[in-house]
Coordinates of C-alpha atoms in Angstrom, one line a residue:
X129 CA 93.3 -93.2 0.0
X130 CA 96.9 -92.1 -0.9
X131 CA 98.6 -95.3 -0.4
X132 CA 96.2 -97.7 -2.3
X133 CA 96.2 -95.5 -5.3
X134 CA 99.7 -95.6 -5.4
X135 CA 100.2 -99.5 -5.0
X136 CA 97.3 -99.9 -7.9
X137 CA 99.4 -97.6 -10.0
X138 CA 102.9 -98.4 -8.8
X139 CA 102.6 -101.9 -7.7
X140 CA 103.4 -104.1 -10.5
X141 CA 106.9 -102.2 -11.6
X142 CA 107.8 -101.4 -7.3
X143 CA 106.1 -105.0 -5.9
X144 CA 109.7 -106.3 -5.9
X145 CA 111.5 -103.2 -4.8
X146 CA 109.4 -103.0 -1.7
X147 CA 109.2 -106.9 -0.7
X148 CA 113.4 -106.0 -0.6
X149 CA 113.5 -102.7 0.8
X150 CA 110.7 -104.2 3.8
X151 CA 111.9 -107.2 4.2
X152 CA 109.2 -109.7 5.1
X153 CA 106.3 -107.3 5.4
X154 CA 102.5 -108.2 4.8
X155 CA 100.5 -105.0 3.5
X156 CA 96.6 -105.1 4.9
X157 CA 94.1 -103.3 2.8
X158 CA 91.5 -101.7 5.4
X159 CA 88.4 -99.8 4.4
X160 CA 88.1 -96.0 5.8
X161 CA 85.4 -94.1 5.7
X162 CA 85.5 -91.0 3.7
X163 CA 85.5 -88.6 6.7
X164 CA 87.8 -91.2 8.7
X165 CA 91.5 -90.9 9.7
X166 CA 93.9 -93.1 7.7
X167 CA 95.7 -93.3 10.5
X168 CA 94.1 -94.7 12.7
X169 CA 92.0 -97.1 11.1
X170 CA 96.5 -98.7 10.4
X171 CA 96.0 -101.6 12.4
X172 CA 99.9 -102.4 12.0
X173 CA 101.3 -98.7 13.4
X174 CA 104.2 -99.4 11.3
X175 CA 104.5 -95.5 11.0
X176 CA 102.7 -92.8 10.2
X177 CA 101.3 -92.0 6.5
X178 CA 103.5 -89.3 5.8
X179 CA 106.0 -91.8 6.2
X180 CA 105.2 -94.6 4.0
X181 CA 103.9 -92.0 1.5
X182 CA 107.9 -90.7 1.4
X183 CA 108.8 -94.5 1.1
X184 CA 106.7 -95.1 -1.9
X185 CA 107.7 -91.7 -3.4
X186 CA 111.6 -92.8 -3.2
X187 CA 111.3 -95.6 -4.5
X188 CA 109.6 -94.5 -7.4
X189 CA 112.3 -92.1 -8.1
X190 CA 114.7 -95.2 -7.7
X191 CA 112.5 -97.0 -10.4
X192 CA 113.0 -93.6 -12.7
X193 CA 116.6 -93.1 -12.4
X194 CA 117.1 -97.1 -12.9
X195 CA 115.1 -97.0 -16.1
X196 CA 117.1 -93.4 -17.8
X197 CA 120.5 -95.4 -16.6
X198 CA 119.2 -98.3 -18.8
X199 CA 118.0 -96.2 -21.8
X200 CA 121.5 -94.7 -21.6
X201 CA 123.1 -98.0 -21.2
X202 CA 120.9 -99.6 -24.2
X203 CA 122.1 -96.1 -26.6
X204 CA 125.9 -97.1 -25.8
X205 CA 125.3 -100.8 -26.3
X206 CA 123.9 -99.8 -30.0
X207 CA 127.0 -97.2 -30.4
X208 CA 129.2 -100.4 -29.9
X209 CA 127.5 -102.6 -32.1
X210 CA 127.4 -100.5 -34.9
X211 CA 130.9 -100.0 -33.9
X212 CA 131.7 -103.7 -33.8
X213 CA 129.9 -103.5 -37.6
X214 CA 132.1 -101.5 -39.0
X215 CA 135.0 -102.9 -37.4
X216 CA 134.3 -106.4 -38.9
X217 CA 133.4 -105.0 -42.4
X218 CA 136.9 -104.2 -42.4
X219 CA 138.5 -106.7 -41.2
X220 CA 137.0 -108.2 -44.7
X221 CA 137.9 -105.9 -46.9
X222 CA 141.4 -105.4 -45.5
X223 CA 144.4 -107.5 -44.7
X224 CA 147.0 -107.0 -41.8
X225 CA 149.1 -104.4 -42.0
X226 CA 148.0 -103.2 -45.8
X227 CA 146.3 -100.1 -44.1
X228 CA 142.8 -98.1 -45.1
X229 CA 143.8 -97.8 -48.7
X230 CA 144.0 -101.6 -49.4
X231 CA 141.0 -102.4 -51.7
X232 CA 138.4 -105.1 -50.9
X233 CA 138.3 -108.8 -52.3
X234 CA 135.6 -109.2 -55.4
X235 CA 132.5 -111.5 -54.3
X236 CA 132.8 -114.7 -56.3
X237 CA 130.9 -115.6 -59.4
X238 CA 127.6 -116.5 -57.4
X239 CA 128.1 -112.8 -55.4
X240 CA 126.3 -114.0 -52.1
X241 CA 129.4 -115.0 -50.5
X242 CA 132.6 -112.9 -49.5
X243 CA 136.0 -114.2 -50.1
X244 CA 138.2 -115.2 -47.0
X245 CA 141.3 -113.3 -45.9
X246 CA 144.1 -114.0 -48.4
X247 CA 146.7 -114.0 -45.4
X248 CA 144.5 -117.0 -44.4
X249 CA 144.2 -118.6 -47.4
X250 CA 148.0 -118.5 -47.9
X251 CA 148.5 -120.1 -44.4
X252 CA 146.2 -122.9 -45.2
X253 CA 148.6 -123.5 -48.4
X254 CA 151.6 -123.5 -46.4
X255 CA 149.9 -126.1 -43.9
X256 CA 148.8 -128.3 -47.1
X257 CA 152.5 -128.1 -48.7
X258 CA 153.9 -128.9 -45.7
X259 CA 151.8 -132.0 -45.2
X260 CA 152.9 -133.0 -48.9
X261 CA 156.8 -132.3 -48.0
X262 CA 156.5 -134.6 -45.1
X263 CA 154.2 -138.1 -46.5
X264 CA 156.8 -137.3 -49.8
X265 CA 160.0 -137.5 -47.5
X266 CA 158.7 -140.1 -45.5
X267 CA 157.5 -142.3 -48.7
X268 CA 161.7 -141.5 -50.3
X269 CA 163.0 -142.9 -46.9
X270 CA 160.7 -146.0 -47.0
X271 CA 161.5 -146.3 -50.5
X272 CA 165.3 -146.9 -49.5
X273 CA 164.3 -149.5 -46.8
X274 CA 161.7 -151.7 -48.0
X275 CA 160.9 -154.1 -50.7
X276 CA 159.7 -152.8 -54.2
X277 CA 156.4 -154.5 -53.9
X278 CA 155.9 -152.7 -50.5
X279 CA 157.2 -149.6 -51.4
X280 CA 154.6 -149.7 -54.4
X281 CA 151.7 -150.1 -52.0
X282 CA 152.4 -147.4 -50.3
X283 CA 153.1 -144.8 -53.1
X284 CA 149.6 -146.1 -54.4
X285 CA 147.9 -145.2 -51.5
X286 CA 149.4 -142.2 -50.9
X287 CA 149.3 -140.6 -54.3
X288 CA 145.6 -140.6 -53.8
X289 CA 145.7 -138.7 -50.7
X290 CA 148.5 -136.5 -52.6
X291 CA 145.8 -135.9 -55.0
X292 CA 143.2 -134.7 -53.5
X293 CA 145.3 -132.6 -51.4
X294 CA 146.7 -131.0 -54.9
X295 CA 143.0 -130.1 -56.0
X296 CA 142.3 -128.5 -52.6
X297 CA 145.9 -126.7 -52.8
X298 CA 145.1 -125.5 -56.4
X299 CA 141.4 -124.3 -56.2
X300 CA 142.6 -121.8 -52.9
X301 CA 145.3 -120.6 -55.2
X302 CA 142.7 -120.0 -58.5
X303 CA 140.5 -118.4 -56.1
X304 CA 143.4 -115.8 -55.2
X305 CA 143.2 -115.3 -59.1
X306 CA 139.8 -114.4 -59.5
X307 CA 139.5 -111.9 -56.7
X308 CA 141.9 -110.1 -59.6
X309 CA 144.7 -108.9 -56.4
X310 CA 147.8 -107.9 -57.7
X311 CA 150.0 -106.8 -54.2
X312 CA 153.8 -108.1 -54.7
X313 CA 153.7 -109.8 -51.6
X314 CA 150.8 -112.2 -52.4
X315 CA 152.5 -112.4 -55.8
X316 CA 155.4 -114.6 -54.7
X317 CA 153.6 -116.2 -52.1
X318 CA 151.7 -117.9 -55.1
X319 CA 155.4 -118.3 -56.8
X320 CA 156.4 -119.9 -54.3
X321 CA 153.7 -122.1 -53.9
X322 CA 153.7 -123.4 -57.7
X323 CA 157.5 -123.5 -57.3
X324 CA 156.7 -126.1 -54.5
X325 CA 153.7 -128.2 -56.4
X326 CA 155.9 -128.6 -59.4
X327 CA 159.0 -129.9 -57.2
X328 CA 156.6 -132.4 -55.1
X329 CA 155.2 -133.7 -58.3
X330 CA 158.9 -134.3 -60.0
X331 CA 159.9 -135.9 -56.7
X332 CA 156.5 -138.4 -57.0
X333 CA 157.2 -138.4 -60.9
X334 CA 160.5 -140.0 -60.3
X335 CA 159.5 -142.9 -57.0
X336 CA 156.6 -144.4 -59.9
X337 CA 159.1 -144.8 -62.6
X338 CA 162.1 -146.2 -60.0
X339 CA 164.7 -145.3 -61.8
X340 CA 164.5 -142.1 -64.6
X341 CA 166.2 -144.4 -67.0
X342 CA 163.9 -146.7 -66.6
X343 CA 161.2 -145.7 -68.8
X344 CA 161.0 -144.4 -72.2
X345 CA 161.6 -140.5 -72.4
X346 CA 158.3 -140.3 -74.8
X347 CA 156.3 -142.5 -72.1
X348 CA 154.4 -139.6 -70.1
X349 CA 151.3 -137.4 -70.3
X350 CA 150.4 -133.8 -68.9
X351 CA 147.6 -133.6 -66.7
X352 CA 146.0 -130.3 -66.1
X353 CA 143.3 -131.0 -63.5
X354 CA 142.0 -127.4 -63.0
X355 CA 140.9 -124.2 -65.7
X356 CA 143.8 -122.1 -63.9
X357 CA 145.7 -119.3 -65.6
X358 CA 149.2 -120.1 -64.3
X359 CA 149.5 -123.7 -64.9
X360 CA 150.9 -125.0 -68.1
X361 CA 154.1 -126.6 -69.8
X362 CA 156.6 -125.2 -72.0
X363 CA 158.3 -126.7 -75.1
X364 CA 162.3 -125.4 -74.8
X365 CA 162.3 -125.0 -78.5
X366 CA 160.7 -122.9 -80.7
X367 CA 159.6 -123.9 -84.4
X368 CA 160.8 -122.7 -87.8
X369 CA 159.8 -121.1 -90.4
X370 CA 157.5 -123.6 -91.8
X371 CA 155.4 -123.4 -95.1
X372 CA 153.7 -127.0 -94.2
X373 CA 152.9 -128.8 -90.6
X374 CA 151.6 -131.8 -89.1
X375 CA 150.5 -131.7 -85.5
X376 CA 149.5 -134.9 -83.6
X377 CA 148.9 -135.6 -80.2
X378 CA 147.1 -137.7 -77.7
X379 CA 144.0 -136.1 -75.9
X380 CA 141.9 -137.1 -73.1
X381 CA 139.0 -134.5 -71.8
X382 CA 135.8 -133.6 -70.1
X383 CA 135.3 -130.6 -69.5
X384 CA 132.3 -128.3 -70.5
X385 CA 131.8 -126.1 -71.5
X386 CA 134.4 -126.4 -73.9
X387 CA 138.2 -128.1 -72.9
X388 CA 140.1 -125.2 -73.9
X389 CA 143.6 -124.5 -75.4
X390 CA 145.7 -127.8 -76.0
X391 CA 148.5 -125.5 -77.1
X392 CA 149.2 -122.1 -78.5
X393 CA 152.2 -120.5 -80.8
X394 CA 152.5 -116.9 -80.5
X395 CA 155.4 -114.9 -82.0
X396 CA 156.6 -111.2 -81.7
X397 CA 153.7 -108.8 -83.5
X398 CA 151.3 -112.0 -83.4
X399 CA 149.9 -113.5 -80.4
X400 CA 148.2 -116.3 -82.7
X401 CA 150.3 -117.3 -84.9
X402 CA 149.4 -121.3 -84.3
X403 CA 146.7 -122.2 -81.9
X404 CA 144.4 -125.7 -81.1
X405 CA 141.4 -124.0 -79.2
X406 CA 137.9 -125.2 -78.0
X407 CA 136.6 -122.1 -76.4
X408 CA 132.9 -121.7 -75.0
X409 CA 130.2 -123.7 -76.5
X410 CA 132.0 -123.2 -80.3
X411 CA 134.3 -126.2 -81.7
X412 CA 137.3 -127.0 -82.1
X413 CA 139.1 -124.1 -84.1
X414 CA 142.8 -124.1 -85.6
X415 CA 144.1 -120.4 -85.6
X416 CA 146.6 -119.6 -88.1
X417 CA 148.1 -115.9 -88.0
X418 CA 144.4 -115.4 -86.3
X419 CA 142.3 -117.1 -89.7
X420 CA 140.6 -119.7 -88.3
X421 CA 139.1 -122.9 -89.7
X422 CA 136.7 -125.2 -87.6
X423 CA 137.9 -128.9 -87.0
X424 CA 135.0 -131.5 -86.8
X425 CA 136.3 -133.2 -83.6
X426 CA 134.2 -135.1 -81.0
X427 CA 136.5 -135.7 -78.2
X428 CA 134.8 -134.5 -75.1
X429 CA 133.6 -137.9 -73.7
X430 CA 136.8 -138.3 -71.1
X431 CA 138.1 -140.9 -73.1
X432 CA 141.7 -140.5 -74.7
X433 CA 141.6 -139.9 -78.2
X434 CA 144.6 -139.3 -81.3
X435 CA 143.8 -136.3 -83.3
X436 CA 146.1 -134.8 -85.8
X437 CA 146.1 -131.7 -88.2
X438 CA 147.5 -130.9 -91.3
X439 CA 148.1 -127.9 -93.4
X440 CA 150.1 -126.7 -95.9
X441 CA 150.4 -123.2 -96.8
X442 CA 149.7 -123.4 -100.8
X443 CA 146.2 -122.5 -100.9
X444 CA 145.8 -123.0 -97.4
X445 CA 144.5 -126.5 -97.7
X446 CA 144.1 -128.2 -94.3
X447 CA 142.8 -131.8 -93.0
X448 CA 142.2 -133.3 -90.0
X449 CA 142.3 -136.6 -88.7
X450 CA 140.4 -138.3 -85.7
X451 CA 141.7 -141.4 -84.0
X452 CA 143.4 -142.6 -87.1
X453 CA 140.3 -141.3 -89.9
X454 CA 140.0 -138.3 -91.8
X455 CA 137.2 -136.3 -90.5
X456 CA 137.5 -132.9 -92.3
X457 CA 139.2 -131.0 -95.4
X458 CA 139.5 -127.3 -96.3
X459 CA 141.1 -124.6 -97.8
X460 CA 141.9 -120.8 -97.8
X461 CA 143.2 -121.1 -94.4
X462 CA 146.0 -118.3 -94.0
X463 CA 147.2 -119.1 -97.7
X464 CA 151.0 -118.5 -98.7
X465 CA 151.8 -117.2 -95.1
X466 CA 154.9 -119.5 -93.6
X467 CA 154.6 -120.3 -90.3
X468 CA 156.8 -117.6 -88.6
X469 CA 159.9 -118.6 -86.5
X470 CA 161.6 -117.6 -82.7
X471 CA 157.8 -117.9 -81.1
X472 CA 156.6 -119.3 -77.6
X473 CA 155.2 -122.5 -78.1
X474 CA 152.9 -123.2 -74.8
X475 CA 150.6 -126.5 -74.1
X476 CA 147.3 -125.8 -71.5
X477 CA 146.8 -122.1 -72.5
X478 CA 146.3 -119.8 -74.7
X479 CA 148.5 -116.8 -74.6
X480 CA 147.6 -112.9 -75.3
X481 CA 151.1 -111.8 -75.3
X482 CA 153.9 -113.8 -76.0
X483 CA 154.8 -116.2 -73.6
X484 CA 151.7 -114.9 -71.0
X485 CA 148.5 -112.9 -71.2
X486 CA 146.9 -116.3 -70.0
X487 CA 143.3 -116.5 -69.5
X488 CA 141.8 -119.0 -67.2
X489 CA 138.5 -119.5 -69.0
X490 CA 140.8 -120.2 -72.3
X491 CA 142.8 -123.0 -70.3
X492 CA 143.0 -126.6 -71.2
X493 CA 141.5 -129.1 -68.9
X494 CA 142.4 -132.5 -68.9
X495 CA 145.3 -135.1 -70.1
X496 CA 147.8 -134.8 -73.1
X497 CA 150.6 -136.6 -74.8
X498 CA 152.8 -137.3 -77.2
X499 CA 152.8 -133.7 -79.1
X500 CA 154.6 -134.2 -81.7
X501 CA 155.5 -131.6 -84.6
X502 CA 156.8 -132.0 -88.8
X503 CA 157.2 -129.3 -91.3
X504 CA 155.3 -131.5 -94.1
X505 CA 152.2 -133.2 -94.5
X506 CA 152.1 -136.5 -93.0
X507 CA 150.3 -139.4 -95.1
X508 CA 147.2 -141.0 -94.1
X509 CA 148.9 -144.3 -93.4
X510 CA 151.7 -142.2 -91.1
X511 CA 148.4 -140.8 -89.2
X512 CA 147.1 -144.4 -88.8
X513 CA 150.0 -145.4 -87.1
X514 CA 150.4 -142.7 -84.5
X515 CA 146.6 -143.0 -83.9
X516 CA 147.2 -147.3 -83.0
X517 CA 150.3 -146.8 -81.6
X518 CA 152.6 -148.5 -84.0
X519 CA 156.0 -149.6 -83.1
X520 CA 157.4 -148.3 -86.5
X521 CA 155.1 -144.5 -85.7
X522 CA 157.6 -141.5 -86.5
X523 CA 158.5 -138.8 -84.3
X524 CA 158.1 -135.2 -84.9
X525 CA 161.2 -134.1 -87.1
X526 CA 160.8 -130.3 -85.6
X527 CA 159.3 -130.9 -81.9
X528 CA 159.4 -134.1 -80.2
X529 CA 157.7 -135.6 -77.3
X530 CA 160.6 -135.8 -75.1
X531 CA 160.6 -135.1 -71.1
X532 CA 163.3 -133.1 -71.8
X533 CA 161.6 -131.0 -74.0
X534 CA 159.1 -130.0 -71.7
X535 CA 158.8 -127.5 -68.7
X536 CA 155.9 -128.0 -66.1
X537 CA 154.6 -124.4 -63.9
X538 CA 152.0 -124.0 -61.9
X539 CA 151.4 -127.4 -60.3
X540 CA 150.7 -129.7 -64.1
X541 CA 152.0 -132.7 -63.6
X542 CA 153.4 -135.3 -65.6
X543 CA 152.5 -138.9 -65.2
X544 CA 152.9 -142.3 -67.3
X545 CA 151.2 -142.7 -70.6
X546 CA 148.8 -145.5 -70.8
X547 CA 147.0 -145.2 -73.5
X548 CA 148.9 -147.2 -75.7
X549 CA 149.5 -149.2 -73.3
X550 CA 145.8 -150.3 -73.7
X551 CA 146.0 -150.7 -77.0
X552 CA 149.0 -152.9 -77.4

């Protein structure tokens, strides 16, 4: 009665144990009478029932210690993993070697996904500029061997894989910048990285034109492909006092909301002394010694377009001219208050302190050219002719649009001018 109350009870968790513990054993079920001897009504006399009773027994306290061994084994496996949890965590929030004070990154802008390790990040850089040092020395050296026509081919082809490689380089770098990570190390990493893109771009700069000499020092644009805070251009001089301006240039643009800060003038005490700014969904402002006057421009289609203000500072009258036509007037804009002198003049950003405090939702995105600066008014006819590229069109009498007057950071790049090209 013993034994086939324990196989009903144990045999579905001990049915394997015993088939390998017996070997190849056949069990017969064989009905005793109440008062009857189990033992002899075993037709198999494979033992006695004291025996198999001990066997059954044993191997039930097999099947217990087997199952607390896996309850412990299942509490360490969850001891690891939450281990192995926090261990990742951290690898997240902190780089090699910077040790459990080092601050996490900032999620990005969407917050759903975290940002990669900037150690990793900056290797990928490395790896990109390196692939741009090699096509570029490789493109100089076939330069030197082969015909122009070839040679032409080639730089066209490769400038396009040069430029996608550049937006790929840039947007790793900008998102360094929005993580908001200030360690020295990482610092000139980026340094050396912008040091790099502006070098490679100079280097392709000069295999389009041949020859430096060989095209006009006013024939080139700035292109800023990306809303960064570190890339912009620099004019070397710095203006004048100046009771009356003109400022003209060639713009091409996009980018919404708003195309940002064509160029800003900040001097000691004021960080807007001069600034061209299309911020947000607002319009085109002019900024003088921060009073500001909206421009009625429309010159976010991507199409190049002349645009040119005026202002003097008797009564503060200013106007403002759109591909060659007067488009708006006013007055009372910072009236009687010259221009001030030894400022920062910057083109792509606007700047919070002089000469930086750069702000990448302030940045300029697009194309610009010919920038060109006077200290008087200049006639509507003058504006025409800048605006339709005239041969006899004047030059700025206090900044002119010069290469040498103009220093590229951060990976802006200049390229030829076309649009009066097109027009011609």
């Amino acid at each position: 009665r013993l034994l086939p109350l324990l196989l009903l009870l144990l045999g579905p968790a001990l049915g394997p144990a015993l088939a390998q513990g017996l070997g190849q054993t056949r069990f017969i079920c064989t009905s005793v009478p109440l008062d009857g001897d189990v033992c002899a009504a075993s037709a198999l006399g494979t033992g006695s029932a004291e025996e198999l009773k001990g066997t059954v027994l044993q191997l039930r306290e097999t099947v217990l210690q087997q199952k607390e061994t896996i309850m412990n084994q299942k509490e360490t496996i969850r001891e690891l993993t939450a281990k192995l949890g926090r261990c990742e965590s951290q690898s997240v929030l902190e780089l090699p070697g910077e040790g459990k004070g080092r601050k996490g990154f900032s999620k990005n802008t969407m917050g759903d996904l975290s940002r990669p390790a900037a150690a990793e990040t900056l290797s990928q850089l490395g790896q990109t500029l390196q692939s741009l040092k090699t096509r570029l020395e490789n493109l100089e050296q076939f330069s030197r061997m082969n015909s122009s026509s070839q040679t032409n081919n080639l730089k066209d082809i490769l400038q396009n894989k040069i430029d996608d490689l550049e937006k790929q380089v840039l947007s790793r770098v900008n998102s360094l910048e929005e993580g908001k990570l200030s360690p020295r190390n990482e610092s000139e990493e980026r340094g050396k990285i912008e040091s790099t893109l502006t070098s490679l771009h100079q280097r392709i700069s000069d295999l389009e034109k041949g020859q430096k000499d060989n095209r006009p020092p006013d024939r080139f644009q700035l292109t800023f492909p990306l809303r960064t805070n570190y890339m912009y251009a620099k004019v070397k001089k710095s203006l004048p006092e100046m009771y009356a301006f003109s400022i003209c240039m060639w713009i091409k643009s996009s980018a919404s909301p708003g195309m940002g800060t064509p160029f800003s003038y900040a001097v000691p005490g004021q960080a807007n002394e001069l600034v061209l700014i299309e911020w947000g969904n607002n319009p085109m402002e002019i900024l003088i010694n921060d009073k500001v006057a909206k421009l009625p421009f429309a010159i976010n289609d991507g199409k190049w377009h002349h645009i040119c203000v005026t202002w003097t500072t008797r009564d503060g009258v200013w106007e403002a001219y759109q591909d060659g036509t007067q488009t708006g007037n006013g007055e009372n804009l910072a009236p009687y208050h010259p221009i001030k002198p030894q400022g920062v003049l910057v083109l792509g950003q606007e700047q919070d302190t002089l000469g930086g405090g750069f702000d990448a939702t302030q940045a300029f995105v697009g194309e610009l050219a010919h920038f060109n600066v006077w200290d008087r008014k200049l006639s509507p006819g003058e504006v025409y002719g800048l605006a339709t590229c005239s041969s006899k069109a004047l030059a700025g009498n206090v900044i002119a649009w010069a290469e040498a007057n103009i220093d590229i950071y951060g990976g802006a790049t200049k390229w030829t001018f076309e649009a009066c090209r097109q027009l011609n």
